[in-house]
Amino acid sequence: MSDRMFDSPVFVRSGNSLIEEIACLEDALEFLYEWPKNRRGTIYETALRACQRAIDSDYPLRAARQAFCGFAQSANILEEISIPLPWMTDGKAGASGLGT
């Protein structure tokens, strides 16, 4: 496992309304780099700097994840996942999508 993996993934709604899993710093940075320029602000910049610092130095990974979560929450794209998504289960889901 990469030392840049988050202790638990962050789930965000992407531009096409799909839920995207952000599991590591690289995922977070890629998401932030693709964020529309006209929607960037102070909280975005803070999250970007935190993730970049965690890549470049010994800045705590936990703090970078927290900054990314704060950005996602402020942008209203943070998804709280309370049930396992299909790719999180063993693949034995029935027609309802729920495990057997």
N, CA and C atoms as an extended XYZ file, in Angstrom:
300
Properties=species:S:1:pos:R:3:atomname:S:1:resname:S:1:resid:I:1 pbc="F F F"
N         0.838       -1.182        0.000 N   MET     1
C         0.000        0.000        0.000 CA  MET     1
C         0.883        1.244        0.000 C   MET     1
N         0.473        2.215       -0.755 N   SER     2
C         1.219        3.464       -0.854 CA  SER     2
C         1.154        4.223        0.465 C   SER     2
N         2.235        4.907        0.798 N   ASP     3
C         2.228        5.734        2.002 CA  ASP     3
C         1.437        7.019        1.785 C   ASP     3
N         0.906        7.199        0.602 N   ARG     4
C         0.093        8.381        0.294 CA  ARG     4
C        -1.395        8.052        0.234 C   ARG     4
N        -1.766        6.833        0.654 N   MET     5
C        -3.166        6.426        0.688 CA  MET     5
C        -3.831        7.033        1.920 C   MET     5
N        -5.061        7.487        1.778 N   PHE     6
C        -5.821        7.992        2.909 CA  PHE     6
C        -6.248        6.822        3.782 C   PHE     6
N        -6.450        7.078        5.070 N   ASP     7
C        -6.901        6.017        5.972 CA  ASP     7
C        -8.291        5.525        5.593 C   ASP     7
N        -9.089        6.381        5.014 N   SER     8
C       -10.380        6.000        4.439 CA  SER     8
C       -10.641        6.931        3.259 C   SER     8
N       -11.264        6.414        2.210 N   PRO     9
C       -11.474        7.238        1.019 CA  PRO     9
C       -12.492        8.356        1.273 C   PRO     9
N       -12.416        9.352        0.432 N   VAL    10
C       -13.372       10.460        0.430 CA  VAL    10
C       -14.206       10.283       -0.836 C   VAL    10
N       -15.507       10.426       -0.712 N   PHE    11
C       -16.384       10.284       -1.876 CA  PHE    11
C       -16.951       11.647       -2.233 C   PHE    11
N       -16.823       11.986       -3.525 N   VAL    12
C       -17.302       13.278       -4.011 CA  VAL    12
C       -18.132       13.068       -5.272 C   VAL    12
N       -19.047       13.996       -5.499 N   ARG    13
C       -19.831       14.004       -6.724 CA  ARG    13
C       -19.045       14.757       -7.777 C   ARG    13
N       -18.773       14.108       -8.874 N   SER    14
C       -18.031       14.786       -9.944 CA  SER    14
C       -19.012       15.539      -10.842 C   SER    14
N       -18.486       16.258      -11.809 N   GLY    15
C       -19.283       17.105      -12.687 CA  GLY    15
C       -20.417       16.400      -13.392 C   GLY    15
N       -20.282       15.119      -13.635 N   ASN    16
C       -21.332       14.382      -14.336 CA  ASN    16
C       -22.251       13.645      -13.363 C   ASN    16
N       -22.264       14.075      -12.098 N   SER    17
C       -23.117       13.542      -11.033 CA  SER    17
C       -22.790       12.109      -10.621 C   SER    17
N       -21.665       11.599      -11.052 N   LEU    18
C       -21.222       10.297      -10.584 CA  LEU    18
C       -20.464       10.480       -9.280 C   LEU    18
N       -20.498        9.449       -8.451 N   ILE    19
C       -19.737        9.502       -7.206 CA  ILE    19
C       -18.339        8.977       -7.489 C   ILE    19
N       -17.346        9.774       -7.124 N   GLU    20
C       -15.946        9.436       -7.372 CA  GLU    20
C       -15.247        9.166       -6.038 C   GLU    20
N       -14.458        8.108       -6.007 N   GLU    21
C       -13.700        7.761       -4.810 CA  GLU    21
C       -12.325        8.413       -4.872 C   GLU    21
N       -11.981        9.168       -3.842 N   ILE    22
C       -10.670        9.789       -3.718 CA  ILE    22
C        -9.950        9.024       -2.607 C   ILE    22
N        -9.026        8.153       -3.000 N   ALA    23
C        -8.410        7.227       -2.050 CA  ALA    23
C        -7.008        7.638       -1.613 C   ALA    23
N        -6.393        8.587       -2.334 N   CYS    24
C        -5.005        8.934       -2.034 CA  CYS    24
C        -4.726       10.379       -2.451 C   CYS    24
N        -3.533       10.835       -2.112 N   LEU    25
C        -3.136       12.203       -2.466 CA  LEU    25
C        -3.181       12.453       -3.963 C   LEU    25
N        -2.721       11.483       -4.731 N   GLU    26
C        -2.706       11.662       -6.185 CA  GLU    26
C        -4.120       11.861       -6.718 C   GLU    26
N        -5.080       11.079       -6.198 N   ASP    27
C        -6.477       11.250       -6.611 CA  ASP    27
C        -6.983       12.645       -6.252 C   ASP    27
N        -6.665       13.086       -5.029 N   ALA    28
C        -7.119       14.399       -4.571 CA  ALA    28
C        -6.541       15.509       -5.440 C   ALA    28
N        -5.242       15.430       -5.717 N   LEU    29
C        -4.613       16.461       -6.552 CA  LEU    29
C        -5.183       16.464       -7.961 C   LEU    29
N        -5.388       15.297       -8.535 N   GLU    30
C        -5.961       15.230       -9.884 CA  GLU    30
C        -7.351       15.872       -9.898 C   GLU    30
N        -8.152       15.579       -8.887 N   PHE    31
C        -9.484       16.167       -8.794 CA  PHE    31
C        -9.395       17.682       -8.668 C   PHE    31
N        -8.503       18.152       -7.810 N   LEU    32
C        -8.353       19.599       -7.607 CA  LEU    32
C        -7.841       20.298       -8.868 C   LEU    32
N        -6.888       19.693       -9.571 N   TYR    33
C        -6.369       20.309      -10.798 CA  TYR    33
C        -7.458       20.439      -11.865 C   TYR    33
N        -8.407       19.500      -11.867 N   GLU    34
C        -9.474       19.522      -12.870 CA  GLU    34
C       -10.666       20.386      -12.450 C   GLU    34
N       -10.657       20.876      -11.212 N   TRP    35
C       -11.765       21.693      -10.729 CA  TRP    35
C       -11.856       22.971      -11.558 C   TRP    35
N       -13.062       23.366      -11.964 N   PRO    36
C       -13.213       24.567      -12.821 CA  PRO    36
C       -12.596       25.814      -12.190 C   PRO    36
N       -11.847       26.539      -12.984 N   LYS    37
C       -11.154       27.736      -12.494 CA  LYS    37
C       -12.108       28.785      -11.948 C   LYS    37
N       -13.283       28.890      -12.538 N   ASN    38
C       -14.242       29.901      -12.081 CA  ASN    38
C       -14.904       29.522      -10.761 C   ASN    38
N       -14.664       28.303      -10.248 N   ARG    39
C       -15.240       27.871       -8.965 CA  ARG    39
C       -14.176       27.754       -7.879 C   ARG    39
N       -12.960       28.177       -8.164 N   ARG    40
C       -11.876       28.094       -7.186 CA  ARG    40
C       -11.927       29.293       -6.254 C   ARG    40
N       -11.525       29.060       -5.032 N   GLY    41
C       -11.519       30.138       -4.046 CA  GLY    41
C       -10.517       29.816       -2.948 C   GLY    41
N       -10.672       30.480       -1.834 N   THR    42
C        -9.737       30.342       -0.722 CA  THR    42
C        -9.688       28.918       -0.176 C   THR    42
N       -10.836       28.293       -0.010 N   ILE    43
C       -10.870       26.934        0.543 CA  ILE    43
C       -10.244       25.958       -0.451 C   ILE    43
N       -10.503       26.153       -1.737 N   TYR    44
C        -9.866       25.339       -2.775 CA  TYR    44
C        -8.340       25.482       -2.687 C   TYR    44
N        -7.866       26.720       -2.611 N   GLU    45
C        -6.418       26.974       -2.549 CA  GLU    45
C        -5.787       26.332       -1.317 C   GLU    45
N        -6.486       26.375       -0.192 N   THR    46
C        -5.989       25.754        1.036 CA  THR    46
C        -5.863       24.243        0.860 C   THR    46
N        -6.869       23.625        0.282 N   ALA    47
C        -6.831       22.178        0.047 CA  ALA    47
C        -5.713       21.812       -0.921 C   ALA    47
N        -5.575       22.583       -1.982 N   LEU    48
C        -4.520       22.333       -2.964 CA  LEU    48
C        -3.141       22.432       -2.326 C   LEU    48
N        -2.907       23.490       -1.559 N   ARG    49
C        -1.610       23.662       -0.885 CA  ARG    49
C        -1.337       22.527        0.095 C   ARG    49
N        -2.348       22.120        0.845 N   ALA    50
C        -2.173       21.035        1.821 CA  ALA    50
C        -1.792       19.728        1.123 C   ALA    50
N        -2.448       19.422        0.037 N   CYS    51
C        -2.142       18.188       -0.701 CA  CYS    51
C        -0.757       18.259       -1.346 C   CYS    51
N        -0.423       19.412       -1.904 N   GLN    52
C         0.907       19.575       -2.496 CA  GLN    52
C         1.996       19.464       -1.435 C   GLN    52
N         1.777       20.053       -0.269 N   ARG    53
C         2.766       19.973        0.814 CA  ARG    53
C         2.928       18.532        1.296 C   ARG    53
N         1.832       17.785        1.351 N   ALA    54
C         1.917       16.388        1.784 CA  ALA    54
C         2.685       15.543        0.778 C   ALA    54
N         2.613       15.892       -0.496 N   ILE    55
C         3.372       15.181       -1.537 CA  ILE    55
C         4.850       15.545       -1.425 C   ILE    55
N         5.137       16.828       -1.224 N   ASP    56
C         6.509       17.332       -1.281 CA  ASP    56
C         7.290       17.256        0.026 C   ASP    56
N         6.612       17.048        1.154 N   SER    57
C         7.304       17.098        2.445 CA  SER    57
C         6.667       16.118        3.419 C   SER    57
N         6.973       16.328        4.666 N   ASP    58
C         6.406       15.455        5.684 CA  ASP    58
C         5.136       16.040        6.296 C   ASP    58
N         4.451       16.902        5.555 N   TYR    59
C         3.170       17.440        5.997 CA  TYR    59
C         2.221       16.272        6.221 C   TYR    59
N         1.467       16.267        7.311 N   PRO    60
C         0.633       15.101        7.643 CA  PRO    60
C        -0.426       14.786        6.590 C   PRO    60
N        -0.462       13.530        6.207 N   LEU    61
C        -1.452       13.051        5.245 CA  LEU    61
C        -2.865       13.280        5.771 C   LEU    61
N        -3.055       13.080        7.066 N   ARG    62
C        -4.362       13.279        7.700 CA  ARG    62
C        -4.827       14.725        7.511 C   ARG    62
N        -3.916       15.674        7.622 N   ALA    63
C        -4.267       17.089        7.466 CA  ALA    63
C        -4.637       17.405        6.011 C   ALA    63
N        -3.940       16.789        5.067 N   ALA    64
C        -4.262       16.999        3.656 CA  ALA    64
C        -5.647       16.439        3.338 C   ALA    64
N        -5.950       15.247        3.875 N   ARG    65
C        -7.270       14.646        3.670 CA  ARG    65
C        -8.351       15.539        4.269 C   ARG    65
N        -8.101       16.048        5.462 N   GLN    66
C        -9.066       16.914        6.125 CA  GLN    66
C        -9.299       18.191        5.318 C   GLN    66
N        -8.240       18.754        4.762 N   ALA    67
C        -8.375       19.958        3.937 CA  ALA    67
C        -9.183       19.660        2.677 C   ALA    67
N        -8.934       18.487        2.067 N   PHE    68
C        -9.699       18.100        0.876 CA  PHE    68
C       -11.168       17.924        1.233 C   PHE    68
N       -11.455       17.294        2.376 N   CYS    69
C       -12.844       17.118        2.825 CA  CYS    69
C       -13.513       18.466        3.051 C   CYS    69
N       -12.779       19.412        3.639 N   GLY    70
C       -13.321       20.752        3.857 CA  GLY    70
C       -13.670       21.433        2.544 C   GLY    70
N       -12.787       21.276        1.558 N   PHE    71
C       -13.071       21.825        0.230 CA  PHE    71
C       -14.324       21.185       -0.353 C   PHE    71
N       -14.392       19.845       -0.307 N   ALA    72
C       -15.527       19.134       -0.889 CA  ALA    72
C       -16.832       19.535       -0.205 C   ALA    72
N       -16.776       19.698        1.101 N   GLN    73
C       -17.972       20.099        1.836 CA  GLN    73
C       -18.387       21.521        1.448 C   GLN    73
N       -17.416       22.417        1.336 N   SER    74
C       -17.741       23.801        0.977 CA  SER    74
C       -18.276       23.906       -0.448 C   SER    74
N       -17.832       23.011       -1.318 N   ALA    75
C       -18.304       22.996       -2.706 CA  ALA    75
C       -19.598       22.204       -2.854 C   ALA    75
N       -20.084       21.648       -1.743 N   ASN    76
C       -21.313       20.857       -1.726 CA  ASN    76
C       -21.236       19.629       -2.632 C   ASN    76
N       -20.072       18.982       -2.641 N   ILE    77
C       -19.903       17.771       -3.446 CA  ILE    77
C       -19.488       16.572       -2.594 C   ILE    77
N       -19.356       16.770       -1.287 N   LEU    78
C       -18.965       15.683       -0.400 CA  LEU    78
C       -20.138       14.723       -0.249 C   LEU    78
N       -19.880       13.441       -0.434 N   GLU    79
C       -20.900       12.415       -0.298 CA  GLU    79
C       -20.612       11.576        0.931 C   GLU    79
N       -21.574       11.490        1.821 N   GLU    80
C       -21.461       10.615        2.983 CA  GLU    80
C       -22.017        9.259        2.570 C   GLU    80
N       -21.172        8.265        2.539 N   ILE    81
C       -21.587        6.927        2.126 CA  ILE    81
C       -21.893        6.117        3.380 C   ILE    81
N       -23.167        5.748        3.550 N   SER    82
C       -23.556        4.995        4.737 CA  SER    82
C       -23.760        3.512        4.450 C   SER    82
N       -23.921        3.163        3.161 N   ILE    83
C       -24.027        1.748        2.796 CA  ILE    83
C       -22.910        1.439        1.813 C   ILE    83
N       -22.421        0.219        1.789 N   PRO    84
C       -21.345       -0.123        0.850 CA  PRO    84
C       -21.798        0.015       -0.599 C   PRO    84
N       -20.950        0.613       -1.400 N   LEU    85
C       -21.223        0.714       -2.832 CA  LEU    85
C       -20.885       -0.626       -3.486 C   LEU    85
N       -21.417       -0.910       -4.670 N   PRO    86
C       -21.227       -2.228       -5.287 CA  PRO    86
C       -19.773       -2.688       -5.368 C   PRO    86
N       -18.835       -1.774       -5.650 N   TRP    87
C       -17.451       -2.192       -5.782 CA  TRP    87
C       -16.791       -2.448       -4.425 C   TRP    87
N       -17.500       -2.144       -3.339 N   MET    88
C       -16.950       -2.364       -2.006 CA  MET    88
C       -17.352       -3.721       -1.430 C   MET    88
N       -18.239       -4.418       -2.115 N   THR    89
C       -18.715       -5.702       -1.619 CA  THR    89
C       -18.040       -6.826       -2.375 C   THR    89
N       -18.392       -8.054       -2.006 N   ASP    90
C       -17.752       -9.218       -2.636 CA  ASP    90
C       -18.352       -9.565       -3.988 C   ASP    90
N       -19.270       -8.745       -4.501 N   GLY    91
C       -19.812       -8.977       -5.829 CA  GLY    91
C       -20.988       -9.924       -5.852 C   GLY    91
N       -21.523      -10.321       -4.700 N   LYS    92
C       -22.645      -11.251       -4.645 CA  LYS    92
C       -23.952      -10.513       -4.431 C   LYS    92
N       -24.121       -9.441       -5.171 N   ALA    93
C       -25.342       -8.651       -5.043 CA  ALA    93
C       -26.434       -9.246       -5.906 C   ALA    93
N       -27.671       -9.184       -5.412 N   GLY    94
C       -28.803       -9.658       -6.167 CA  GLY    94
C       -29.325       -8.564       -7.083 C   GLY    94
N       -30.524       -8.779       -7.618 N   ALA    95
C       -31.102       -7.822       -8.555 CA  ALA    95
C       -31.340       -6.472       -7.878 C   ALA    95
N       -31.556       -6.472       -6.579 N   SER    96
C       -31.816       -5.215       -5.873 CA  SER    96
C       -30.549       -4.413       -5.672 C   SER    96
N       -29.356       -5.046       -5.888 N   GLY    97
C       -28.105       -4.369       -5.649 CA  GLY    97
C       -27.596       -4.592       -4.251 C   GLY    97
N       -28.423       -5.263       -3.429 N   LEU    98
C       -28.019       -5.558       -2.065 CA  LEU    98
C       -27.446       -6.963       -1.998 C   LEU    98
N       -26.550       -7.168       -1.085 N   GLY    99
C       -25.921       -8.485       -0.939 CA  GLY    99
C       -26.940       -9.548       -0.590 C   GLY    99
N       -26.601      -10.787       -0.892 N   THR   100
C       -27.520      -11.890       -0.613 CA  THR   100
C       -27.365      -12.417        0.776 C   THR   100
